[in-house]
Tab-separated table of C-alpha atoms and ligand atoms in Angstrom:
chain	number	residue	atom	x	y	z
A	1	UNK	CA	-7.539	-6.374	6.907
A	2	UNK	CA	-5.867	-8.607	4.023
A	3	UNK	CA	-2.296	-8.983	4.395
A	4	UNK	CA	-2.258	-8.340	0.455
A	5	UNK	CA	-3.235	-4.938	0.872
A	6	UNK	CA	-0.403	-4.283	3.695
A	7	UNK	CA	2.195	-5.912	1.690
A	8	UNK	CA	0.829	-3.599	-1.082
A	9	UNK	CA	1.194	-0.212	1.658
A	10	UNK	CA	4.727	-1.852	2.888
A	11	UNK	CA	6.149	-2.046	-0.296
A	12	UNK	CA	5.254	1.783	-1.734
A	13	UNK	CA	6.746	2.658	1.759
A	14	UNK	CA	9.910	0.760	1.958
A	15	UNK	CA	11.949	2.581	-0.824
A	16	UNK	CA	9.485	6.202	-0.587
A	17	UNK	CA	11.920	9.361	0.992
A	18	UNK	CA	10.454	10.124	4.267
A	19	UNK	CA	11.720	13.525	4.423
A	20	UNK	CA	10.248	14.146	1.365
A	21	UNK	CA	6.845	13.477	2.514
A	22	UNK	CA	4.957	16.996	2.893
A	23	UNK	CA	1.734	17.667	4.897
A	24	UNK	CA	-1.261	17.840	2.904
A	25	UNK	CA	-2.461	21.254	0.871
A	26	UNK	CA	-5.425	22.051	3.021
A	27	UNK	CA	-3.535	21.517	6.325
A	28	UNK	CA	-0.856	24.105	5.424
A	29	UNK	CA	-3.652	26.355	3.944
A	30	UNK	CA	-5.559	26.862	6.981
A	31	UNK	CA	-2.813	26.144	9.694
A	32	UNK	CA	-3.750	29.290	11.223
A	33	UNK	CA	-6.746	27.302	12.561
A	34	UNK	CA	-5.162	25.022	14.610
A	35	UNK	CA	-5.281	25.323	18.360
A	36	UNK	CA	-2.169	25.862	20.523
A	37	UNK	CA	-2.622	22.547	22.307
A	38	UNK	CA	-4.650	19.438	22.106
A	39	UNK	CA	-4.312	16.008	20.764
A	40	UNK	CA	-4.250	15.430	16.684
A	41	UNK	CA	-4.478	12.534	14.877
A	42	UNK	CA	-2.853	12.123	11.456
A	43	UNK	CA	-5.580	8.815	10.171
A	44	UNK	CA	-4.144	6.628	8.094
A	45	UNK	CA	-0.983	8.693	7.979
A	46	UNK	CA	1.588	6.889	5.852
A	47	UNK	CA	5.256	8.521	6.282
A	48	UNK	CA	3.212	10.962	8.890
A	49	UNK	CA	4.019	14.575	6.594
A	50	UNK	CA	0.764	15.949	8.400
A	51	UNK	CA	1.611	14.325	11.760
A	52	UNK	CA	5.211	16.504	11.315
A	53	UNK	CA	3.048	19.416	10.863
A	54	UNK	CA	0.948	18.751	14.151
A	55	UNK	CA	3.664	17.657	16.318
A	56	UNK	CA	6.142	20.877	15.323
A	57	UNK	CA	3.031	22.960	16.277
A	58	UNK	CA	3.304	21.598	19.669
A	59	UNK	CA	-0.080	19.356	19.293
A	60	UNK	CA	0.263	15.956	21.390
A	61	UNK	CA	-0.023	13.918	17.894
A	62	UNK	CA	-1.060	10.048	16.892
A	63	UNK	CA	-0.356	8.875	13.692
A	64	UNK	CA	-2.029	5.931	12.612
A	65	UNK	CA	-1.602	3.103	9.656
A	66	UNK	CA	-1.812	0.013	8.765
A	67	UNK	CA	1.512	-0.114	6.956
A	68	UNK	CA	4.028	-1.613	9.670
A	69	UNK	CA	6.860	-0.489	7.636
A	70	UNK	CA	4.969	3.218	7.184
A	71	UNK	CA	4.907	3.270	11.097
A	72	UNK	CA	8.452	2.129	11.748
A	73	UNK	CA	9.899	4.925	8.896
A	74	UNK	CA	7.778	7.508	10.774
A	75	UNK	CA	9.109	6.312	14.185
A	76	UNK	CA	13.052	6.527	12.693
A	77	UNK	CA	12.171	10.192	10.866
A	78	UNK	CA	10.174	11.690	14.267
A	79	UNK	CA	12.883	10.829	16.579
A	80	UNK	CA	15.547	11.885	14.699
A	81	UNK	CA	13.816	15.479	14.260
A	82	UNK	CA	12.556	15.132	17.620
A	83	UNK	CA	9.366	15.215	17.378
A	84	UNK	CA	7.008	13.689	19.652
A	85	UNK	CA	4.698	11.508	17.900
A	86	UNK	CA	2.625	8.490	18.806
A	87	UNK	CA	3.340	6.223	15.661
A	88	UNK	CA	0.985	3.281	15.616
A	89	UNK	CA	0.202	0.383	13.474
A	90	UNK	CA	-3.865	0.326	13.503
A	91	UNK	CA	-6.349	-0.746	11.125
A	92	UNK	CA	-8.853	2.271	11.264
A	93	UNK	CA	-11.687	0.194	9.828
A	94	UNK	CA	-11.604	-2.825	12.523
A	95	UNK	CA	-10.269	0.168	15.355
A	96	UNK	CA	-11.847	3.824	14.694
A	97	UNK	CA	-10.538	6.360	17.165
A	98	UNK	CA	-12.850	6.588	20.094
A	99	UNK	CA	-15.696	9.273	20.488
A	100	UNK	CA	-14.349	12.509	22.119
A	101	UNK	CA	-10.864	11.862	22.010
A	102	UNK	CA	-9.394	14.465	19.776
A	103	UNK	CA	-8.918	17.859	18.868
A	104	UNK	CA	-7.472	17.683	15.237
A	105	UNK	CA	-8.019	15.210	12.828
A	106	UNK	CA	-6.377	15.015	9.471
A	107	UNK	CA	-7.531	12.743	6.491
A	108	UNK	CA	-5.430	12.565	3.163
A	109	UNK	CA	-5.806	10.496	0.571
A	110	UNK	CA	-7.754	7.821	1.863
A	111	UNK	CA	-11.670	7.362	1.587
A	112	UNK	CA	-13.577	5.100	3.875
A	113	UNK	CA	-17.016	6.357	3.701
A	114	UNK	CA	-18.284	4.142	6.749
A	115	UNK	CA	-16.071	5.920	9.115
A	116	UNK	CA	-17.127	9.119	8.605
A	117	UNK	CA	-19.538	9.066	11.694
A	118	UNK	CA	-16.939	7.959	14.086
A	119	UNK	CA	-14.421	10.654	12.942
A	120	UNK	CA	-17.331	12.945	13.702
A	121	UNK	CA	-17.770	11.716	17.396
A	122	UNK	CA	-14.310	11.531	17.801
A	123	UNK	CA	-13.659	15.152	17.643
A	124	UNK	CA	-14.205	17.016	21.031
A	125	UNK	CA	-16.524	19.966	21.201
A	126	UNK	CA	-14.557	22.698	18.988
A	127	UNK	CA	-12.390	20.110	16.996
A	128	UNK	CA	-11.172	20.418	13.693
A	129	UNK	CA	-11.299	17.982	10.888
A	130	UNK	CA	-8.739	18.607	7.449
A	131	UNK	CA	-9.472	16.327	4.941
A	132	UNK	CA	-8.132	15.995	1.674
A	133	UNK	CA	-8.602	13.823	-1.027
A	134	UNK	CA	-9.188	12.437	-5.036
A	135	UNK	CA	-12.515	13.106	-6.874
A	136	UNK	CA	-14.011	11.689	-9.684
A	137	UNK	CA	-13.893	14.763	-11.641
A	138	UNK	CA	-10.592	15.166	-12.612
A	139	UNK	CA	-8.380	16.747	-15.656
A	140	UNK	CA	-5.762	14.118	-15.853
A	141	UNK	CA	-5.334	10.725	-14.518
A	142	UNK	CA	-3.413	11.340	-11.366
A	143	UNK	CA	-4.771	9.097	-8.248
A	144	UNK	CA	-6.374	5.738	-7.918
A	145	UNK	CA	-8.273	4.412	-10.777
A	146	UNK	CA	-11.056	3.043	-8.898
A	147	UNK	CA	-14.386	5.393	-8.237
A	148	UNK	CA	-15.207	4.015	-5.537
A	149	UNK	CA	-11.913	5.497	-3.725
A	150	UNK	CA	-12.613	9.254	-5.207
A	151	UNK	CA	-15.213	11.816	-4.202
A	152	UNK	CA	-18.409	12.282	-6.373
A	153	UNK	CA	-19.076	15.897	-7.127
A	154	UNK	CA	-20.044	17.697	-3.621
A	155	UNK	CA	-20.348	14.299	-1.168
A	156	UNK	CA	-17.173	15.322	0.969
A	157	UNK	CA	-19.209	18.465	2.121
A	158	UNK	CA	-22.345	16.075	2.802
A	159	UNK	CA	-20.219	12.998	4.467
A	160	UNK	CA	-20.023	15.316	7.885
A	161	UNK	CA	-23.593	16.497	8.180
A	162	UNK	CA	-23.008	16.965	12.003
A	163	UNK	CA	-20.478	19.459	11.331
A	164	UNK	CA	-20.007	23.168	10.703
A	165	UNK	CA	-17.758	23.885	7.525
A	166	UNK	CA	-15.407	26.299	7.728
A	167	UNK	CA	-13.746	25.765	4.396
A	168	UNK	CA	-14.383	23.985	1.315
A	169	UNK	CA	-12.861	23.475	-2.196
A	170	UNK	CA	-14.035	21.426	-4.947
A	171	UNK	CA	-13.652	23.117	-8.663
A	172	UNK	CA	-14.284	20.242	-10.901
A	173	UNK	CA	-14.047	20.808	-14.064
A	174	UNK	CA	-15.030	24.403	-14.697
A	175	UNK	CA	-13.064	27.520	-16.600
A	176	UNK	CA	-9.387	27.098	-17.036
A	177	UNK	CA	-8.587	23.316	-16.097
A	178	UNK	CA	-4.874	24.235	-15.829
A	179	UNK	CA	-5.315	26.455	-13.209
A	180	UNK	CA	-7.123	26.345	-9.652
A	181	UNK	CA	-7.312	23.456	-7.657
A	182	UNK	CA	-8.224	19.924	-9.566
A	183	UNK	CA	-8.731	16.472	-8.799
A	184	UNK	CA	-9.463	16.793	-5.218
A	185	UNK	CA	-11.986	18.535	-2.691
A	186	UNK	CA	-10.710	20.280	0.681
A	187	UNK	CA	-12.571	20.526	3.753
A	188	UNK	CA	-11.864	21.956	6.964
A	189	UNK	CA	-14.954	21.409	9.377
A	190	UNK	CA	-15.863	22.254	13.097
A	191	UNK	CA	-17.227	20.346	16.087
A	192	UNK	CA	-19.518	22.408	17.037
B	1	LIG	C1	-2.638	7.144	-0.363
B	1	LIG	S1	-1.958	6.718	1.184
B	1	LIG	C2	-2.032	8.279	2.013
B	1	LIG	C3	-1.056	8.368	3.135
B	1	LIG	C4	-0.998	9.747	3.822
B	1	LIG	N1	-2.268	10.122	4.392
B	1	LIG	C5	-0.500	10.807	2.871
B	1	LIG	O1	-1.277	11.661	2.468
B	1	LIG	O2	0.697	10.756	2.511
B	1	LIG	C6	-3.255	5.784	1.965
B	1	LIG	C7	-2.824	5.203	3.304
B	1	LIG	O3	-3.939	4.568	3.918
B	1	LIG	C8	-3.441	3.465	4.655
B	1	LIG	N2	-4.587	2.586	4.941
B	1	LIG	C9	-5.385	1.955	4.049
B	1	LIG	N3	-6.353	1.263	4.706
B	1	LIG	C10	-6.150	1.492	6.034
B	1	LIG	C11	-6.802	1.054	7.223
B	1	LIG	N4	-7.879	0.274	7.175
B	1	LIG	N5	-6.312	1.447	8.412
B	1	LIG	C12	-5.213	2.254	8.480
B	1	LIG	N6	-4.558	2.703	7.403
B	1	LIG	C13	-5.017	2.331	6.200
B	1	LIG	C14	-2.365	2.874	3.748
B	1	LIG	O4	-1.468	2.066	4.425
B	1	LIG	C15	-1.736	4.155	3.210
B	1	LIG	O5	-0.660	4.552	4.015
């Protein structure tokens, strides 16, 4: 991992308000899904607003990022809500979680296409993956500017084929662009 692109993650992180850092759209959308216990991880979880979510549900929770200073501002905001979350500097790419090892994993915002079949072993038998993120079809130019790091129409529903979907939500650009949900797909898929 280039230390330009962590100095890149530490600075948006150093000034950002952890408190105001919210869990993701499709995580508190279909909430109701999540089991009463387990272990969740929050990938690449900057300030860790999905990790909150997990941890306050009583999930034993990881959060992991390669942003030291993301990691240490999650450590600082967990404890003093006392929440009990494992808040780790880890470079996904180089250290994918291992296969069978979770119960709940939640992707926002980040798009690494050749992990995709390790997030898939990872989950146990049963396991629930939320992800969340930018697509190329979009009405304004919110997110990055890059296509390679946004979703071409339908290939977050085909990037889990071992999967069962539960949910997903991709409008693109049709009807009323000013209403619905824009920019990004949801998924919400099932071990089976
Ligand atoms: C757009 S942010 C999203 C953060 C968080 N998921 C959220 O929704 O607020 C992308 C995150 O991916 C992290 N990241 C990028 N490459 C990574 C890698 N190889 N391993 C771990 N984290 C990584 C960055 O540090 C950054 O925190």
């Amino acid at each position: 991992m280039s230390d330009e692109l962590i100095q890149k993650w530490n600075a948006r992180y150093q000034d950002a308000d952890p408190t105001a850092t919210r869990p993701c759209e499709v995580l508190n959308a279909f909430a109701h899904l999540l089991p009463r216990a387990g272990r969740a991880l929050d990938l690449a979880c900057g300030l860790g607003g999905n990790a909150r979510l997990l941890a306050a549900r009583g999930l034993e929770t990881s959060a992991w990022d390669l942003s030291p200073v993301a990691i240490d501002r999650l450590r600082d905001h967990a404890s003093a809500e006392d929440l009990p979350i494992q808040a780790r500097v880890r470079d996904v790419q180089a250290e994918p979680p291992e296969a069978d090892t979770f119960d709940v994993i939640v992707v926002a915002y980040f798009l690494e296409r050749d992990l995709a079949p390790a997030l898939e072993r990872a989950l146990r038998p049963g396991g629930l993956l939320f992800y969340q993120t930018w697509t190329r079809e979009a009405v304004d130019d919110r997110g990055p500017g890059n296509p390679l790091f946004r979703l071409a129409p339908n290939e977050l529903l085909q990037l889990f084929p071992g999967l069962r979907v539960i949910a997903y939500r991709e409008e693109g650009l049709f009807g009323d662009s000013a209403q619905g949900l824009r920019n990004e797909a949801w998924l919400v898929a099932a071990q089976p």
